[in-house]
């Protein structure tokens, strides 16, 4: 039997060798038109999914988007199960198409379809925060499929994205074109919409505004000017500090922090930032002055600054400072802890007795 098969295959191989490329193409097309299995095998050699495989993946994804129970209410257990299932589906069946098979266009197409059908309102209205992680994963798939693709495929993906945006004006595709493709025209349009939008200052998307300015290659002085013009916005202040540090302008960052301290006061995170910059650049005198100011002129709720001062001050200076600090209002909230930290047990017992009475 084996000898018979070997003879058969030898004859077929010999016959195929005698065929021209066009003749072999006609035979394969004829077989593919008759047999689904042949079509699927041929797509295995193609840099894209077969229509049937793509349809199956879309149908499977949609199966996770149906959460209604028989009574017409949203079933919380089913929602939770579906989110986990869809996340596993992306990990097991979509990511490998990109990472192993490099089907960039197909992954972009599938991710855009899933995003357009993703039931945001149902999930977010029911407080399913994990849904935002899944949505972010889909958005990352859009970007990854483009950024990992060779130049010729990138051009095709960009064309597909523009067609989708022209058809639906979808904000996800718009953001893909702006932040991944770096479309300057759309970036300019979105920046204008943000600046002309009538929104409360606390709702202003300042991080997005800065990102758009960078995409549009705003000069450094223009970015800093914008930040200083809008410094009353607390989120702009945070952007200013991080931007200056990212550019290595730590002295300017200190100046900006001190300016904001005098005008608005600093949040805890900003105080930590100022102290860390002082420490990193060996500005011990300035650090001590800031710690003393925080300890004496603000309401202390912990010993953090006091403990650091003890390590920085000379023994005589610490002795004098700690003595004066005992009766400061700033230590009233932590008087017992402070006396214990000083190991002044007699004063601590007197304080406890006073508190008990």
Short mmCIF file of C-alpha atoms in Angstrom, two decimals:
data_model
loop_
_atom_site.label_atom_id
_atom_site.label_comp_id
_atom_site.label_asym_id
_atom_site.label_seq_id
_atom_site.Cartn_x
_atom_site.Cartn_y
_atom_site.Cartn_z
CA UNK A 1 0.00 0.00 0.00
CA UNK A 2 2.78 2.39 0.96
CA UNK A 3 4.59 1.60 -2.30
CA UNK A 4 1.40 2.41 -4.18
CA UNK A 5 1.07 5.81 -2.51
CA UNK A 6 4.71 6.58 -3.17
CA UNK A 7 4.30 5.73 -6.86
CA UNK A 8 1.15 7.90 -7.04
CA UNK A 9 2.87 10.90 -5.47
CA UNK A 10 5.88 10.49 -7.69
CA UNK A 11 3.65 10.55 -10.76
CA UNK A 12 1.76 13.65 -9.49
CA UNK A 13 5.06 15.42 -8.75
CA UNK A 14 6.29 14.58 -12.23
CA UNK A 15 3.05 15.85 -13.74
CA UNK A 16 3.21 19.11 -11.76
CA UNK A 17 6.77 19.67 -12.92
CA UNK A 18 5.49 19.60 -16.49
CA UNK A 19 2.80 22.26 -15.87
CA UNK A 20 3.28 25.95 -16.44
CA UNK A 21 2.61 28.51 -13.71
CA UNK A 22 -0.66 29.59 -15.32
CA UNK A 23 -1.85 25.99 -15.67
CA UNK A 24 -1.17 25.29 -12.01
CA UNK A 25 -2.96 28.52 -11.05
CA UNK A 26 -6.07 27.46 -13.02
CA UNK A 27 -6.11 24.05 -11.32
CA UNK A 28 -5.83 25.60 -7.83
CA UNK A 29 -8.57 28.13 -8.60
CA UNK A 30 -10.83 25.36 -9.80
CA UNK A 31 -10.19 23.28 -6.68
CA UNK A 32 -10.66 26.31 -4.40
CA UNK A 33 -14.01 27.12 -5.99
CA UNK A 34 -15.21 23.59 -5.24
CA UNK A 35 -13.72 22.89 -1.79
CA UNK A 36 -13.79 25.08 1.36
CA UNK A 37 -10.90 23.08 2.83
CA UNK A 38 -8.74 23.97 -0.18
CA UNK A 39 -9.59 27.65 0.22
CA UNK A 40 -8.65 27.57 3.90
CA UNK A 41 -5.36 25.80 3.13
CA UNK A 42 -4.51 28.41 0.51
CA UNK A 43 -5.23 31.25 2.93
CA UNK A 44 -2.70 29.61 5.23
CA UNK A 45 -0.04 30.78 2.76
CA UNK A 46 -1.55 34.25 2.45
CA UNK A 47 -0.69 37.36 4.50
CA UNK A 48 -4.37 37.76 5.44
CA UNK A 49 -7.24 35.85 7.02
CA UNK A 50 -9.74 33.92 4.97
CA UNK A 51 -13.20 35.55 4.84
CA UNK A 52 -14.65 32.58 6.70
CA UNK A 53 -12.05 32.76 9.50
CA UNK A 54 -12.57 36.50 9.86
CA UNK A 55 -16.34 36.04 9.99
CA UNK A 56 -15.96 33.34 12.66
CA UNK A 57 -13.81 35.63 14.83
CA UNK A 58 -16.33 38.48 14.54
CA UNK A 59 -19.20 36.16 15.45
CA UNK A 60 -17.28 34.85 18.46
CA UNK A 61 -16.56 38.39 19.65
CA UNK A 62 -20.23 39.31 19.30
CA UNK A 63 -21.19 36.34 21.45
CA UNK A 64 -19.52 38.11 24.40
CA UNK A 65 -21.49 41.31 23.76
CA UNK A 66 -24.92 39.80 24.61
CA UNK A 67 -25.66 40.27 28.30
CA UNK A 68 -29.47 40.41 28.52
CA UNK A 69 -31.18 37.76 30.61
CA UNK A 70 -34.56 36.25 29.81
CA UNK A 71 -36.47 38.91 31.78
CA UNK A 72 -34.86 41.76 29.87
CA UNK A 73 -32.52 42.88 32.64
CA UNK A 74 -28.76 43.00 32.58
CA UNK A 75 -27.37 39.96 34.32
CA UNK A 76 -24.33 40.98 36.40
CA UNK A 77 -22.87 37.48 36.48
CA UNK A 78 -23.13 37.21 32.69
CA UNK A 79 -21.52 40.63 32.25
CA UNK A 80 -18.58 39.67 34.47
CA UNK A 81 -18.18 36.34 32.69
CA UNK A 82 -18.40 37.97 29.27
CA UNK A 83 -15.74 40.60 30.03
CA UNK A 84 -13.31 37.91 31.19
CA UNK A 85 -14.18 35.72 28.22
CA UNK A 86 -13.69 38.53 25.71
CA UNK A 87 -10.37 39.47 27.28
CA UNK A 88 -9.20 35.84 27.02
CA UNK A 89 -10.46 35.75 23.42
CA UNK A 90 -8.28 38.75 22.54
CA UNK A 91 -5.26 37.21 24.23
CA UNK A 92 -5.64 33.75 22.72
CA UNK A 93 -6.98 34.44 19.23
CA UNK A 94 -6.31 38.06 18.21
CA UNK A 95 -2.88 38.87 19.65
CA UNK A 96 -1.28 35.81 17.98
CA UNK A 97 -2.53 37.07 14.60
CA UNK A 98 -0.35 40.12 15.14
CA UNK A 99 2.59 38.76 17.10
CA UNK A 100 3.03 35.39 15.37
CA UNK A 101 1.36 35.64 11.97
CA UNK A 102 1.90 39.39 11.42
CA UNK A 103 -1.58 39.90 9.95
CA UNK A 104 -1.44 43.64 10.50
CA UNK A 105 -4.36 44.71 8.30
CA UNK A 106 -6.64 41.98 9.60
CA UNK A 107 -5.90 42.83 13.24
CA UNK A 108 -6.58 46.51 12.55
CA UNK A 109 -9.86 45.64 10.83
CA UNK A 110 -10.98 43.28 13.60
CA UNK A 111 -10.04 45.70 16.40
CA UNK A 112 -11.93 48.54 14.72
CA UNK A 113 -15.03 46.34 14.33
CA UNK A 114 -14.87 45.21 17.95
CA UNK A 115 -14.49 48.79 19.15
CA UNK A 116 -17.44 49.99 17.07
CA UNK A 117 -19.66 47.27 18.57
CA UNK A 118 -18.25 47.35 22.11
CA UNK A 119 -21.23 47.94 24.47
CA UNK A 120 -19.70 50.87 26.37
CA UNK A 121 -22.96 52.29 27.75
CA UNK A 122 -24.07 48.97 29.23
CA UNK A 123 -20.72 48.25 30.84
CA UNK A 124 -19.94 51.70 32.19
CA UNK A 125 -23.49 52.39 33.36
CA UNK A 126 -23.25 49.24 35.44
CA UNK A 127 -19.89 50.22 36.92
CA UNK A 128 -17.73 47.64 35.18
CA UNK A 129 -14.33 49.36 35.39
CA UNK A 130 -12.60 46.29 33.95
CA UNK A 131 -14.35 47.07 30.67
CA UNK A 132 -12.12 50.13 30.23
CA UNK A 133 -9.05 47.85 30.37
CA UNK A 134 -10.48 45.74 27.55
CA UNK A 135 -11.33 48.83 25.53
CA UNK A 136 -7.81 50.16 26.03
CA UNK A 137 -6.45 46.80 24.86
CA UNK A 138 -8.45 47.15 21.63
CA UNK A 139 -7.13 50.67 21.09
CA UNK A 140 -3.58 49.38 21.66
CA UNK A 141 -4.21 46.70 19.02
CA UNK A 142 -5.13 49.42 16.54
CA UNK A 143 -1.89 51.25 17.22
CA UNK A 144 0.29 48.15 17.35
CA UNK A 145 -1.03 46.81 14.05
CA UNK A 146 0.02 50.07 12.39
CA UNK A 147 3.32 50.69 14.17
CA UNK A 148 4.61 47.13 13.69
CA UNK A 149 3.62 46.91 10.04
CA UNK A 150 6.06 47.50 7.14
CA UNK A 151 5.69 50.80 5.29
CA UNK A 152 3.58 49.47 2.42
CA UNK A 153 1.08 47.89 4.84
CA UNK A 154 1.02 51.06 6.94
CA UNK A 155 -0.12 52.98 3.89
CA UNK A 156 -2.97 50.51 3.37
CA UNK A 157 -4.01 50.62 7.05
CA UNK A 158 -4.00 54.42 6.98
CA UNK A 159 -6.23 54.41 3.89
CA UNK A 160 -8.64 52.02 5.62
CA UNK A 161 -8.68 54.20 8.73
CA UNK A 162 -9.47 57.33 6.72
CA UNK A 163 -12.34 55.56 4.96
CA UNK A 164 -13.74 54.50 8.33
CA UNK A 165 -13.42 58.02 9.72
CA UNK A 166 -15.04 59.61 6.66
CA UNK A 167 -17.92 57.15 6.98
CA UNK A 168 -18.57 57.31 10.73
CA UNK A 169 -16.47 60.15 12.22
CA UNK A 170 -15.67 57.68 14.98
CA UNK A 171 -13.65 59.32 17.78
CA UNK A 172 -11.49 56.19 18.31
CA UNK A 173 -10.44 56.18 14.65
CA UNK A 174 -9.95 59.95 14.83
CA UNK A 175 -7.62 59.52 17.81
CA UNK A 176 -5.79 56.73 15.96
CA UNK A 177 -5.21 59.06 13.00
CA UNK A 178 -4.10 61.90 15.27
CA UNK A 179 -1.95 60.19 17.87
CA UNK A 180 -0.64 57.16 15.96
CA UNK A 181 -0.57 58.29 12.32
CA UNK A 182 0.21 61.90 13.40
CA UNK A 183 -2.32 63.54 11.07
CA UNK A 184 -1.57 67.25 11.48
CA UNK A 185 -4.79 68.46 9.85
CA UNK A 186 -6.98 66.49 12.26
CA UNK A 187 -4.74 67.47 15.18
CA UNK A 188 -5.14 71.14 14.31
CA UNK A 189 -8.90 70.70 14.04
CA UNK A 190 -9.16 68.94 17.40
CA UNK A 191 -6.96 71.51 19.15
CA UNK A 192 -9.20 74.28 17.83
CA UNK A 193 -12.31 72.46 19.05
CA UNK A 194 -10.83 72.08 22.54
CA UNK A 195 -9.85 75.73 22.79
CA UNK A 196 -13.16 76.99 21.48
CA UNK A 197 -15.20 74.53 23.52
CA UNK A 198 -17.39 76.00 26.25
CA UNK A 199 -16.42 73.69 29.12
CA UNK A 200 -15.73 74.27 32.80
CA UNK A 201 -12.05 74.88 33.55
CA UNK A 202 -11.81 71.76 35.70
CA UNK A 203 -13.07 69.66 32.76
CA UNK A 204 -10.64 71.10 30.25
CA UNK A 205 -8.57 68.28 28.66
CA UNK A 206 -5.22 69.98 29.19
CA UNK A 207 -3.12 66.80 28.78
CA UNK A 208 -4.69 66.25 25.38
CA UNK A 209 -4.13 69.90 24.52
CA UNK A 210 -0.41 69.54 25.28
CA UNK A 211 -0.17 66.29 23.28
CA UNK A 212 -1.73 67.99 20.27
CA UNK A 213 0.68 70.91 20.54
CA UNK A 214 3.60 68.47 20.48
CA UNK A 215 2.19 66.66 17.44
CA UNK A 216 1.94 70.04 15.72
CA UNK A 217 5.60 70.77 16.59
CA UNK A 218 4.93 73.83 18.75
CA UNK A 219 8.16 75.51 19.81
CA UNK A 220 9.34 75.00 23.38
CA UNK A 221 8.82 78.67 24.24
CA UNK A 222 5.24 78.52 22.95
CA UNK A 223 4.46 75.45 25.07
CA UNK A 224 5.92 77.09 28.19
CA UNK A 225 4.05 80.30 27.43
CA UNK A 226 0.78 78.35 27.19
CA UNK A 227 1.50 76.65 30.52
CA UNK A 228 2.28 79.90 32.32
CA UNK A 229 -0.78 81.60 30.80
CA UNK A 230 -2.95 78.79 32.22
CA UNK A 231 -1.07 78.22 35.46
CA UNK A 232 -4.20 78.76 37.56
CA UNK A 233 -5.40 75.38 36.30
CA UNK A 234 -4.01 72.81 38.76
CA UNK A 235 -3.55 70.18 36.04
CA UNK A 236 -1.59 72.62 33.89
CA UNK A 237 0.68 73.24 36.87
CA UNK A 238 1.36 69.51 37.14
CA UNK A 239 2.09 69.37 33.42
CA UNK A 240 4.47 72.31 33.77
CA UNK A 241 6.52 70.64 36.52
CA UNK A 242 6.80 67.29 34.73
CA UNK A 243 7.56 68.98 31.39
CA UNK A 244 10.40 71.04 32.86
CA UNK A 245 11.92 68.00 34.55
CA UNK A 246 11.67 65.95 31.35
CA UNK A 247 13.71 68.67 29.63
CA UNK A 248 16.32 68.67 32.41
CA UNK A 249 15.29 72.15 33.57
CA UNK A 250 15.20 71.32 37.27
CA UNK A 251 16.06 74.86 38.39
CA UNK A 252 13.13 76.22 36.38
CA UNK A 253 10.98 73.50 37.93
CA UNK A 254 11.97 74.66 41.43
CA UNK A 255 11.17 78.26 40.51
CA UNK A 256 7.78 77.20 39.14
CA UNK A 257 7.00 75.16 42.26
CA UNK A 258 7.94 78.05 44.56
CA UNK A 259 5.88 80.48 42.47
CA UNK A 260 2.87 78.19 42.72
CA UNK A 261 3.51 77.72 46.45
CA UNK A 262 3.29 81.45 47.00
CA UNK A 263 0.20 81.87 44.81
CA UNK A 264 -1.86 78.74 45.27
CA UNK A 265 -0.11 76.51 47.79
CA UNK A 266 1.18 73.06 46.89
CA UNK A 267 -0.58 69.71 46.97
CA UNK A 268 1.10 66.88 48.87
CA UNK A 269 2.46 65.33 45.67
CA UNK A 270 3.93 68.67 44.61
CA UNK A 271 5.57 69.11 48.03
CA UNK A 272 7.12 65.66 47.67
CA UNK A 273 8.35 66.63 44.21
CA UNK A 274 9.99 69.82 45.47
CA UNK A 275 11.71 67.96 48.30
CA UNK A 276 12.94 65.23 45.94
CA UNK A 277 14.42 67.82 43.53
CA UNK A 278 16.19 69.55 46.42
CA UNK A 279 17.60 66.21 47.59
CA UNK A 280 18.63 65.03 44.14
CA UNK A 281 20.63 68.17 43.48
CA UNK A 282 22.19 68.53 46.94
CA UNK A 283 20.32 71.69 47.91
CA UNK A 284 20.41 70.94 51.64
CA UNK A 285 20.00 74.54 52.85
CA UNK A 286 16.91 75.04 50.69
CA UNK A 287 15.51 71.67 51.76
CA UNK A 288 15.94 72.51 55.46
CA UNK A 289 14.25 75.90 54.98
CA UNK A 290 11.31 74.25 53.19
CA UNK A 291 10.94 71.53 55.84
CA UNK A 292 11.03 74.09 58.64
CA UNK A 293 8.43 76.21 56.91
CA UNK A 294 6.17 73.20 56.38
CA UNK A 295 6.63 72.07 59.98
CA UNK A 296 6.12 75.43 61.65
CA UNK A 297 3.62 77.20 59.41
CA UNK A 298 1.28 74.43 58.31
CA UNK A 299 -0.79 71.91 60.22
CA UNK A 300 1.32 68.80 60.70
CA UNK A 301 -0.52 65.50 60.65
CA UNK A 302 2.54 63.23 60.70
CA UNK A 303 6.21 63.28 61.64
CA UNK A 304 7.68 62.94 58.15
CA UNK A 305 9.21 66.41 57.85
CA UNK A 306 10.27 66.49 61.51
CA UNK A 307 12.10 63.16 61.20
CA UNK A 308 13.95 64.37 58.10
CA UNK A 309 14.94 67.60 59.83
CA UNK A 310 16.48 65.62 62.67
CA UNK A 311 18.79 63.89 60.16
CA UNK A 312 19.75 67.18 58.47
CA UNK A 313 20.25 69.58 61.39
CA UNK A 314 23.35 69.77 63.54
CA UNK A 315 22.83 68.53 67.12
CA UNK A 316 22.68 72.00 68.71
CA UNK A 317 20.39 73.36 66.00
CA UNK A 318 18.08 70.34 66.29
CA UNK A 319 17.95 70.70 70.10
CA UNK A 320 16.93 74.35 69.84
CA UNK A 321 14.45 73.75 67.01
CA UNK A 322 12.76 70.75 68.64
CA UNK A 323 12.40 72.63 71.95
CA UNK A 324 10.70 75.57 70.23
CA UNK A 325 8.49 73.22 68.27
CA UNK A 326 6.86 71.66 71.33
CA UNK A 327 4.39 74.50 71.78
CA UNK A 328 3.73 75.22 68.11
CA UNK A 329 0.15 74.87 66.91
CA UNK A 330 1.46 72.86 63.98
CA UNK A 331 2.26 69.93 66.29
CA UNK A 332 -0.98 69.97 68.28
CA UNK A 333 -2.48 67.15 66.19
CA UNK A 334 0.52 64.90 66.77
CA UNK A 335 1.70 66.07 70.19
CA UNK A 336 1.79 62.58 71.73
CA UNK A 337 3.60 61.03 68.76
CA UNK A 338 6.03 63.94 68.70
CA UNK A 339 6.94 63.62 72.40
CA UNK A 340 7.38 59.86 71.94
CA UNK A 341 9.64 60.53 68.95
CA UNK A 342 11.73 62.86 71.18
CA UNK A 343 11.70 60.17 73.89
CA UNK A 344 10.64 62.79 76.41
CA UNK A 345 8.73 60.35 78.55
CA UNK A 346 7.96 62.74 81.44
CA UNK A 347 6.41 65.28 79.10
CA UNK A 348 4.53 62.51 77.33
CA UNK A 349 3.02 61.23 80.61
CA UNK A 350 1.95 64.76 81.54
CA UNK A 351 0.35 65.15 78.11
CA UNK A 352 -1.50 61.83 78.50
CA UNK A 353 -2.78 62.82 81.94
CA UNK A 354 -3.98 66.17 80.58
CA UNK A 355 -5.75 64.45 77.73
CA UNK A 356 -7.42 61.95 80.09
CA UNK A 357 -8.75 64.76 82.29
#
